[in-house]
Amino acid sequence: MATNKMDPADEPPPLLWGLDPVFSAFAKLYIRDILEMAESTQVPGIYFYNLHPIFKVDILGTVVYKRERDDFFCYGVDDGTGVINCLCWKNDLLKQHGKPSGWGKHSDDAEGDFNVAAELEKLQQFQYSQCHLDIGELLRVRGPVKTSRQQREIMASTYYKVNDPMMAVQIEWMMEVPELYRQCYDKPFKLHPDASGEPAMSTLSKATNIIRDFLKQKSVVRFRPYDVLDLLHPLVPEQPRTDSAGEPVAGPSACQQARQLLKEALQILQDEGIVYRKLKSQDEVYQVTIHDKDLLIAIKDIIREDCRREKYAEKGCHLLHILSAVRQRYSLNVSKAALELVLKSLECNSDIVSTSDNYYTMF
Amino acid sequence: MLPAAAAFCFPWEINSVEVEEGKSVRTFGRLVSYDWDESRASLWAQQGSTEHPVTINTAYVEPFDPIIGAQYLALGEVEKAESVGVMVRARVLTCVDGVNVALLQKAIAVQRSFFRERESS
């Protein structure tokens, strides 16, 4: 195991610790690993298991050592791999009274009578029994790891006796922990799955983003596919494709691939309503929806006129009503997504007002 | 001072040479006899068709209420005295009657195979 031989220079910077999900969890580590973890040289109280920053743990084990002080219990917990001291603070109740006296003095109360004082006492009694363990009993402790006087210990933030007469809890724990190690603690934490630091993205979504950014930056109003084809060339590998034997393989050329990619990307942009074709003709012209002044004016006119009609005066026009009117008066090819984009931008400019979900009016 | 960690040890492994004197172990078995004069209990565990006995010295855990025939879990140190043979001086002896022994054995095997896997990698 390389945990305690870690080079301090390998420590991940503290800024990144919080990004490791193990950091904010109570790690269910074996006690041996808790005892052997290397402590951070930068921040005391933080430990590293396999480069995972750890400061709080969750353990289950048999109490094999016990010491009681005024303020706390000190339990030695053994999980079969190691023994660690757990500092378990007494709450005020345990501290003041020690063992609460006078237990059972309400026992002769009439049955069925709900006595708050008696119930509270029962609760206290239960709490006492949960915190007061003897050697041989099973204890579960969660809390931060501390090193005091060169000894590692757990400062319990929660601790309780586990009632496990048939070892079901212990067996479950023994089965679960190796799985957690395999899936989580023993896997190194990698911040960047990709060497370049970019999230993995398909060529198609890259192509779509390139066109989208281009249209936005240049405030394009309308374009033809060959106007933007050049933008996609960097995404298509230039080298001729070869098979395993090194022979060139017949296949689509780079130009054809780029054209195909463009076609798919434009389809996505159309589906999103970012572009649309006013006329479906041989000449492929795409309108950029929110830069199409005529469309904006047409939609505003429709809303203004229809809201004067009695039927729509109060509530405004519904999205689908506007859509069918736009298709009748302006262009058959305006999609619902495109209309929604325009309505959103008109609303942002306070040209129109939405009265309720999907209803729009104009003053 | 804290005692040493007690790892699970199958009853049939305690008699083997690998388990040294003084080693802390936890083991389990069915209580078949208890001799309070000698502070000695006998646990039996089955592996396949053979029964394996483990002698437990109960001096540290007395008084205890023996339930003959029940499953017990013992945690303590191995002693190899010439006169009595191999014995576990129990620090903890708990009745765990009703435990799923097959599942417990599987859980021990799972844990061991994980440690082996980790050490070899």
Coordinates of C-alpha atoms in Angstrom, one line a residue:
Chain A
M1 CA 0.0 0.0 0.0
A2 CA 1.4 3.4 -1.0
T3 CA -0.8 5.5 1.3
N4 CA 1.8 6.3 4.0
K5 CA 4.7 6.6 1.5
M6 CA 3.2 9.5 -0.3
D7 CA 5.5 12.2 -1.4
P8 CA 4.4 15.6 0.1
A9 CA 4.9 17.1 -3.4
D10 CA 2.2 14.8 -4.7
E11 CA -0.5 16.4 -2.5
P12 CA -3.2 17.9 -4.6
P13 CA -3.6 21.6 -4.0
P14 CA -6.1 22.5 -1.3
L15 CA -8.2 24.5 -3.8
L16 CA -9.1 21.2 -5.5
W17 CA -9.9 19.2 -2.4
G18 CA -13.5 20.2 -2.3
L19 CA -14.0 18.8 -5.8
D20 CA -13.3 15.3 -4.6
P21 CA -16.6 13.9 -3.4
V22 CA -14.9 11.7 -0.8
F23 CA -13.7 14.9 0.9
S24 CA -17.2 15.9 2.1
A25 CA -18.3 12.4 2.9
F26 CA -17.7 10.3 6.0
A27 CA -15.3 7.8 4.4
K28 CA -16.0 4.2 5.5
L29 CA -12.3 3.3 5.7
Y30 CA -10.7 0.3 7.4
I31 CA -9.1 1.4 10.7
R32 CA -5.7 0.2 9.6
D33 CA -5.9 2.7 6.7
I34 CA -7.1 5.5 9.0
L35 CA -4.0 4.8 11.2
E36 CA -1.7 4.7 8.2
M37 CA -3.0 7.6 6.1
A38 CA -0.5 10.4 5.5
E39 CA -1.3 13.7 7.1
S40 CA -1.3 16.7 4.9
T41 CA 1.7 19.0 5.2
Q42 CA -0.3 22.0 4.1
V43 CA -3.3 21.7 6.4
P44 CA -3.1 19.6 9.6
G45 CA -6.2 17.6 10.2
I46 CA -6.5 16.5 6.6
Y47 CA -5.3 13.1 5.6
F48 CA -4.7 11.4 2.3
Y49 CA -5.8 8.0 1.3
N50 CA -4.7 7.3 -2.3
L51 CA -4.6 11.1 -2.9
H52 CA -8.2 11.4 -1.7
P53 CA -8.3 14.2 0.9
I54 CA -10.1 12.8 4.0
F55 CA -10.9 14.5 7.2
K56 CA -14.0 12.6 8.5
V57 CA -14.6 8.9 8.7
D58 CA -17.3 6.4 9.5
I59 CA -16.3 3.2 11.3
L60 CA -18.0 0.2 12.9
G61 CA -16.3 -2.1 15.3
T62 CA -16.1 -3.9 18.6
V63 CA -15.2 -2.0 21.7
V64 CA -12.1 -3.6 23.1
Y65 CA -10.9 -0.8 25.4
K66 CA -12.8 1.8 27.5
R67 CA -12.0 4.7 29.7
E68 CA -14.4 7.1 31.2
R69 CA -13.6 10.7 32.1
D70 CA -15.9 13.5 33.4
D71 CA -16.5 14.9 29.9
F72 CA -16.0 12.0 27.6
F73 CA -15.7 8.3 27.0
C74 CA -12.7 7.0 25.2
Y75 CA -13.4 3.8 23.4
G76 CA -10.9 1.6 21.6
V77 CA -12.6 0.2 18.5
D78 CA -11.5 -2.8 16.7
D79 CA -12.7 -3.6 13.2
G80 CA -10.4 -6.6 12.5
T81 CA -7.8 -4.5 10.7
G82 CA -6.8 -2.1 13.4
V83 CA -7.7 -0.5 16.7
I84 CA -8.3 3.2 17.1
N85 CA -9.3 5.4 20.0
C86 CA -12.6 7.2 19.7
L87 CA -13.2 10.3 21.7
C88 CA -16.9 10.4 22.5
W89 CA -18.1 13.5 24.3
K90 CA -20.8 13.1 26.8
N91 CA -23.7 15.4 26.3
D92 CA -24.8 17.7 29.2
L93 CA -27.3 15.3 30.4
L94 CA -24.8 12.5 30.9
K95 CA -22.3 14.9 32.3
Q96 CA -24.5 16.4 35.0
H97 CA -26.2 13.3 36.3
G98 CA -23.8 10.5 35.5
K99 CA -26.1 7.7 35.6
P100 CA -29.6 9.3 36.1
S101 CA -30.8 8.4 39.5
G102 CA -34.4 7.6 40.4
W103 CA -35.1 5.5 37.3
G104 CA -38.3 3.6 37.5
K105 CA -39.8 5.8 40.1
H106 CA -42.7 6.5 37.8
S107 CA -43.3 2.8 37.1
D108 CA -46.3 2.6 39.4
D109 CA -48.1 5.2 37.4
A110 CA -51.5 4.1 36.1
E111 CA -51.3 2.3 32.9
G112 CA -52.4 4.1 29.7
D113 CA -51.7 7.4 31.4
F114 CA -49.3 9.4 29.3
N115 CA -46.8 10.9 31.7
V116 CA -44.4 13.3 30.0
A117 CA -41.9 13.2 32.8
A118 CA -41.8 9.4 32.7
E119 CA -41.5 9.4 28.9
L120 CA -38.7 11.8 29.0
E121 CA -36.9 9.7 31.6
K122 CA -37.4 6.7 29.4
L123 CA -35.8 8.6 26.5
Q124 CA -32.9 9.7 28.7
Q125 CA -32.5 6.1 29.9
F126 CA -32.4 5.0 26.3
Q127 CA -29.9 7.7 25.4
Y128 CA -27.7 6.7 28.3
S129 CA -27.7 3.1 27.2
Q130 CA -26.9 4.1 23.7
C131 CA -23.8 6.1 24.8
H132 CA -22.6 3.8 27.5
L133 CA -20.9 0.8 26.1
D134 CA -19.0 -2.1 27.6
I135 CA -16.2 -4.1 26.2
G136 CA -17.4 -6.5 23.5
E137 CA -20.3 -4.3 22.3
L138 CA -20.5 -3.0 18.8
L139 CA -20.0 0.8 18.2
R140 CA -20.5 3.0 15.2
V141 CA -18.6 6.2 15.1
R142 CA -18.6 9.1 12.7
G143 CA -16.3 12.1 13.0
P144 CA -13.1 13.8 12.0
V145 CA -9.7 12.2 12.4
K146 CA -7.3 13.9 14.8
T147 CA -3.8 13.3 15.8
S148 CA -3.0 14.0 19.4
R149 CA 0.2 13.1 21.1
Q150 CA 1.3 11.3 18.0
Q151 CA -1.7 9.0 18.3
R152 CA -4.5 9.0 15.8
E153 CA -8.0 9.1 17.1
I154 CA -11.5 9.9 16.0
M155 CA -13.3 12.8 17.5
A156 CA -16.8 11.4 17.4
S157 CA -19.5 13.8 16.1
T158 CA -22.0 11.0 16.3
Y159 CA -21.6 7.7 18.0
Y160 CA -24.0 5.0 19.1
K161 CA -24.2 1.4 20.3
V162 CA -25.3 -0.9 17.5
N163 CA -27.6 -3.7 18.5
D164 CA -26.5 -6.6 16.3
P165 CA -27.4 -9.9 18.0
M166 CA -27.0 -11.9 14.8
M167 CA -24.1 -10.0 13.2
A168 CA -26.3 -8.9 10.3
V169 CA -25.0 -5.3 10.5
Q170 CA -21.4 -6.5 10.7
I171 CA -21.7 -8.9 7.8
E172 CA -23.3 -6.2 5.7
W173 CA -20.5 -3.8 6.6
M174 CA -17.9 -6.4 5.7
M175 CA -19.5 -6.9 2.3
E176 CA -20.0 -3.3 1.6
V177 CA -16.6 -1.8 2.4
P178 CA -14.5 -3.7 -0.1
E179 CA -16.9 -2.6 -2.8
L180 CA -16.6 1.0 -1.7
Y181 CA -12.9 0.8 -1.9
R182 CA -13.0 -0.7 -5.4
Q183 CA -15.4 1.8 -6.7
C184 CA -14.3 4.9 -4.9
Y185 CA -11.4 5.1 -2.5
D186 CA -8.9 3.0 -4.5
K187 CA -9.7 4.8 -7.7
P188 CA -7.6 7.9 -8.2
F189 CA -9.6 11.1 -8.4
K190 CA -9.2 12.7 -11.8
L191 CA -10.3 16.2 -12.4
H192 CA -10.0 16.2 -16.1
P193 CA -11.2 13.2 -18.0
D194 CA -9.7 14.6 -21.1
A195 CA -6.0 15.5 -21.4
S196 CA -6.9 18.8 -23.0
G197 CA -9.2 19.7 -20.2
E198 CA -12.1 20.0 -22.5
P199 CA -15.1 17.9 -21.8
A200 CA -15.6 15.1 -24.3
M201 CA -17.9 16.4 -27.0
S202 CA -19.0 14.9 -30.2
T203 CA -17.9 16.4 -33.5
L204 CA -21.5 17.2 -34.3
S205 CA -22.1 19.2 -31.1
K206 CA -18.8 21.0 -31.7
A207 CA -19.9 21.9 -35.2
T208 CA -23.3 23.1 -34.0
N209 CA -21.6 25.3 -31.4
I210 CA -19.2 26.8 -33.9
I211 CA -22.0 27.8 -36.2
R212 CA -24.1 29.1 -33.3
D213 CA -21.2 31.3 -32.1
F214 CA -20.5 32.5 -35.5
L215 CA -24.1 33.6 -36.1
K216 CA -24.2 35.4 -32.8
Q217 CA -20.8 37.2 -33.1
K218 CA -21.3 38.4 -36.6
S219 CA -25.0 39.2 -36.2
V220 CA -25.8 37.3 -39.3
V221 CA -29.3 37.9 -40.7
R222 CA -29.4 35.2 -43.4
F223 CA -26.8 32.9 -44.9
R224 CA -26.4 30.0 -47.3
P225 CA -24.8 26.7 -46.3
Y226 CA -21.6 27.3 -48.3
D227 CA -21.1 30.6 -46.4
V228 CA -20.3 28.7 -43.3
L229 CA -18.9 25.5 -44.7
D230 CA -15.3 26.7 -44.2
L231 CA -15.9 27.0 -40.5
L232 CA -16.3 23.2 -40.2
H233 CA -13.2 22.2 -42.1
P234 CA -11.0 22.1 -39.0
L235 CA -13.3 19.4 -37.5
V236 CA -12.8 17.0 -40.4
P237 CA -9.5 15.0 -40.5
E238 CA -7.6 16.0 -43.6
Q239 CA -5.5 12.8 -44.0
P240 CA -6.8 10.2 -46.4
R241 CA -8.3 7.4 -44.4
T242 CA -6.3 4.1 -44.5
D243 CA -7.2 0.6 -43.4
S244 CA -5.1 -1.5 -41.1
A245 CA -2.8 -2.6 -44.0
G246 CA -2.1 1.1 -44.9
E247 CA -4.1 1.0 -48.1
P248 CA -6.2 4.1 -48.8
V249 CA -9.9 3.3 -48.3
A250 CA -12.5 4.6 -50.6
G251 CA -14.8 6.8 -48.6
P252 CA -16.3 10.2 -48.4
S253 CA -13.8 12.9 -48.9
A254 CA -13.1 15.6 -46.3
C255 CA -15.3 18.0 -48.2
Q256 CA -18.2 15.6 -48.4
Q257 CA -17.8 14.8 -44.7
A258 CA -17.8 18.6 -43.9
R259 CA -21.0 19.0 -46.0
Q260 CA -22.7 16.1 -44.2
L261 CA -21.7 17.5 -40.9
L262 CA -23.0 20.9 -41.8
K263 CA -26.3 19.4 -42.9
E264 CA -26.7 17.7 -39.6
A265 CA -25.7 20.7 -37.6
L266 CA -28.1 22.9 -39.5
Q267 CA -30.9 20.4 -38.8
I268 CA -30.2 20.7 -35.1
L269 CA -30.2 24.5 -35.3
Q270 CA -33.5 24.4 -37.1
D271 CA -35.0 22.0 -34.5
E272 CA -33.9 24.5 -31.8
G273 CA -35.5 27.3 -33.7
I274 CA -32.3 29.3 -34.1
V275 CA -32.5 29.3 -37.8
Y276 CA -35.4 28.7 -40.2
R277 CA -36.0 28.8 -43.9
K278 CA -38.5 31.3 -45.0
L279 CA -39.1 29.6 -48.3
K280 CA -38.3 26.0 -49.1
S281 CA -36.8 26.4 -52.6
Q282 CA -33.8 25.2 -54.5
D283 CA -31.8 28.1 -53.1
E284 CA -31.1 27.2 -49.5
V285 CA -31.3 30.4 -47.6
Y286 CA -31.4 30.2 -43.8
Q287 CA -32.8 33.1 -41.8
V288 CA -31.4 33.7 -38.3
T289 CA -34.6 33.8 -36.3
I290 CA -34.0 36.6 -33.8
H291 CA -32.2 38.8 -36.4
D292 CA -35.1 38.6 -38.9
K293 CA -36.7 42.1 -38.5
D294 CA -39.6 41.2 -40.8
L295 CA -40.6 38.3 -38.7
L296 CA -40.4 40.3 -35.5
I297 CA -42.6 43.0 -37.1
A298 CA -45.0 40.4 -38.4
I299 CA -45.4 38.8 -35.0
K300 CA -45.8 42.2 -33.2
D301 CA -48.5 43.1 -35.7
I302 CA -50.4 39.9 -35.2
I303 CA -50.4 40.3 -31.4
R304 CA -51.3 44.0 -31.6
E305 CA -54.2 43.4 -34.0
D306 CA -55.6 40.3 -32.4
C307 CA -55.5 41.7 -28.9
R308 CA -57.9 44.4 -30.0
R309 CA -60.4 41.7 -30.8
E310 CA -62.8 41.1 -27.9
K311 CA -62.0 37.4 -27.8
Y312 CA -58.3 38.0 -27.0
A313 CA -58.6 41.4 -25.2
E314 CA -58.5 40.1 -21.7
K315 CA -56.2 37.1 -21.8
G316 CA -54.0 37.8 -24.8
C317 CA -53.2 35.5 -27.6
H318 CA -52.0 31.9 -27.1
L319 CA -48.7 30.8 -28.5
L320 CA -50.4 28.3 -30.9
H321 CA -52.8 31.0 -32.2
I322 CA -49.8 33.3 -32.9
L323 CA -48.1 30.4 -34.6
S324 CA -50.9 29.6 -37.0
A325 CA -51.3 33.3 -37.8
V326 CA -47.6 33.7 -38.5
R327 CA -47.7 30.7 -40.8
Q328 CA -50.7 32.1 -42.7
R329 CA -49.5 35.6 -43.0
Y330 CA -45.7 35.3 -43.1
S331 CA -44.1 32.0 -43.7
L332 CA -45.3 28.4 -43.6
N333 CA -41.9 27.2 -42.3
V334 CA -41.7 29.1 -39.0
S335 CA -41.4 26.4 -36.3
K336 CA -42.8 26.6 -32.8
A337 CA -39.3 26.6 -31.4
A338 CA -38.4 29.6 -33.6
L339 CA -41.6 31.5 -32.6
E340 CA -40.8 30.8 -28.9
L341 CA -37.3 32.3 -29.4
V342 CA -38.8 35.5 -31.0
L343 CA -41.5 35.8 -28.3
K344 CA -38.8 35.5 -25.6
S345 CA -36.7 38.2 -27.1
L346 CA -39.7 40.5 -27.6
E347 CA -40.7 40.0 -24.0
C348 CA -37.2 40.8 -22.9
N349 CA -37.4 44.1 -24.8
S350 CA -40.8 44.7 -23.2
D351 CA -42.4 44.9 -26.7
I352 CA -44.9 42.3 -25.5
V353 CA -46.1 41.0 -22.1
S354 CA -47.0 37.5 -21.2
T355 CA -50.3 37.4 -19.2
S356 CA -49.9 33.8 -18.2
D357 CA -48.1 30.8 -19.4
N358 CA -48.0 30.8 -23.2
Y359 CA -50.4 33.9 -23.5
Y360 CA -49.1 37.2 -24.8
T361 CA -50.5 40.6 -25.1
M362 CA -49.4 44.1 -26.1
F363 CA -50.3 47.5 -24.8
Chain B
M1 CA -2.8 1.0 25.8
L2 CA -4.8 -0.4 23.0
P3 CA -4.8 -4.1 22.3
A4 CA -3.8 -5.5 18.9
A5 CA -6.4 -5.8 16.2
A6 CA -8.2 -9.1 16.1
A7 CA -8.8 -10.3 12.5
F8 CA -11.3 -13.0 11.7
C9 CA -9.8 -16.5 11.8
F10 CA -11.7 -19.6 10.9
P11 CA -11.7 -22.2 13.7
W12 CA -9.9 -24.7 11.5
E13 CA -7.1 -22.2 11.0
I14 CA -6.3 -21.7 14.6
N15 CA -4.6 -25.0 15.0
S16 CA -2.4 -24.4 12.0
V17 CA 1.2 -23.2 12.3
E18 CA 0.5 -19.9 10.6
V19 CA -1.3 -18.6 13.7
E20 CA 1.4 -17.7 16.1
E21 CA 1.1 -17.6 19.9
G22 CA -0.2 -14.3 21.2
K23 CA -1.9 -13.4 18.0
S24 CA -5.3 -11.6 18.4
V25 CA -8.1 -13.3 16.5
R26 CA -11.8 -13.5 16.4
T27 CA -13.4 -16.7 15.7
F28 CA -16.8 -18.4 16.0
G29 CA -18.5 -21.7 16.7
R30 CA -21.3 -23.5 18.5
L31 CA -20.8 -23.9 22.2
V32 CA -20.8 -27.6 23.1
S33 CA -19.4 -27.6 26.6
Y34 CA -18.4 -25.3 29.4
D35 CA -16.3 -26.2 32.3
W36 CA -16.5 -23.5 35.0
D37 CA -13.9 -25.1 37.2
E38 CA -11.3 -24.8 34.5
S39 CA -12.8 -21.7 32.9
R40 CA -12.8 -23.5 29.6
A41 CA -15.4 -23.6 26.9
S42 CA -15.4 -25.6 23.7
L43 CA -16.7 -24.2 20.4
W44 CA -17.3 -26.4 17.4
A45 CA -17.5 -25.2 13.9
Q46 CA -18.3 -27.2 10.8
Q47 CA -16.3 -27.0 7.6
G48 CA -17.7 -29.3 5.0
S49 CA -18.3 -32.6 6.7
T50 CA -15.7 -32.2 9.5
E51 CA -16.2 -30.5 12.8
H52 CA -13.4 -28.4 14.2
P53 CA -13.1 -27.7 17.9
V54 CA -11.7 -24.6 19.4
T55 CA -10.9 -24.3 23.1
I56 CA -11.7 -21.0 24.7
N57 CA -10.3 -19.8 28.0
T58 CA -13.1 -17.8 29.6
A59 CA -11.3 -16.5 32.6
Y60 CA -11.6 -12.8 31.4
V61 CA -15.2 -12.9 30.5
E62 CA -16.7 -14.5 33.5
P63 CA -19.3 -14.7 34.8
F64 CA -21.0 -15.6 31.7
D65 CA -24.2 -17.4 31.1
P66 CA -23.5 -20.4 28.8
I67 CA -26.2 -21.4 26.3
I68 CA -25.2 -24.9 25.1
G69 CA -25.8 -25.3 21.4
A70 CA -25.8 -21.5 20.6
Q71 CA -23.4 -19.8 18.3
Y72 CA -20.7 -17.7 19.9
L73 CA -18.2 -15.2 18.7
A74 CA -14.9 -15.1 20.6
L75 CA -12.2 -12.4 20.4
G76 CA -8.9 -12.9 22.1
E77 CA -5.3 -14.0 22.0
V78 CA -4.1 -17.4 20.9
E79 CA -2.2 -19.4 23.5
K80 CA -0.3 -22.5 22.7
A81 CA 0.4 -24.2 26.0
E82 CA 1.9 -27.7 25.8
S83 CA -0.5 -29.3 28.3
V84 CA -3.8 -28.1 26.8
G85 CA -2.9 -27.5 23.2
V86 CA -4.1 -24.4 21.3
M87 CA -6.5 -22.2 23.1
V88 CA -8.0 -18.7 22.7
R89 CA -8.0 -16.5 25.8
A90 CA -11.1 -14.6 25.2
R91 CA -11.4 -10.9 25.9
V92 CA -14.9 -10.8 24.4
L93 CA -17.3 -13.7 24.1
T94 CA -20.7 -12.8 22.7
C95 CA -23.6 -15.0 21.9
V96 CA -24.6 -14.5 18.3
D97 CA -27.1 -17.3 18.0
G98 CA -29.1 -17.1 14.8
V99 CA -26.2 -15.8 12.8
N100 CA -26.1 -16.8 9.2
V101 CA -22.8 -18.8 9.4
A102 CA -22.5 -19.3 5.6
L103 CA -22.9 -15.6 5.0
L104 CA -20.4 -14.8 7.7
Q105 CA -17.9 -17.1 6.1
K106 CA -18.5 -15.5 2.8
A107 CA -18.1 -12.0 4.2
I108 CA -14.7 -13.1 5.7
A109 CA -13.7 -14.5 2.3
V110 CA -14.8 -11.3 0.5
Q111 CA -12.7 -9.2 2.9
R112 CA -9.6 -11.4 2.6
S113 CA -9.8 -11.6 -1.2
F114 CA -10.0 -7.8 -1.2
F115 CA -6.9 -7.5 1.0
R116 CA -5.0 -10.0 -1.2
E117 CA -6.0 -8.1 -4.3
R118 CA -4.9 -4.8 -2.9
E119 CA -1.6 -6.1 -1.6
S120 CA -0.8 -7.7 -4.9
S121 CA -1.6 -4.6 -7.0

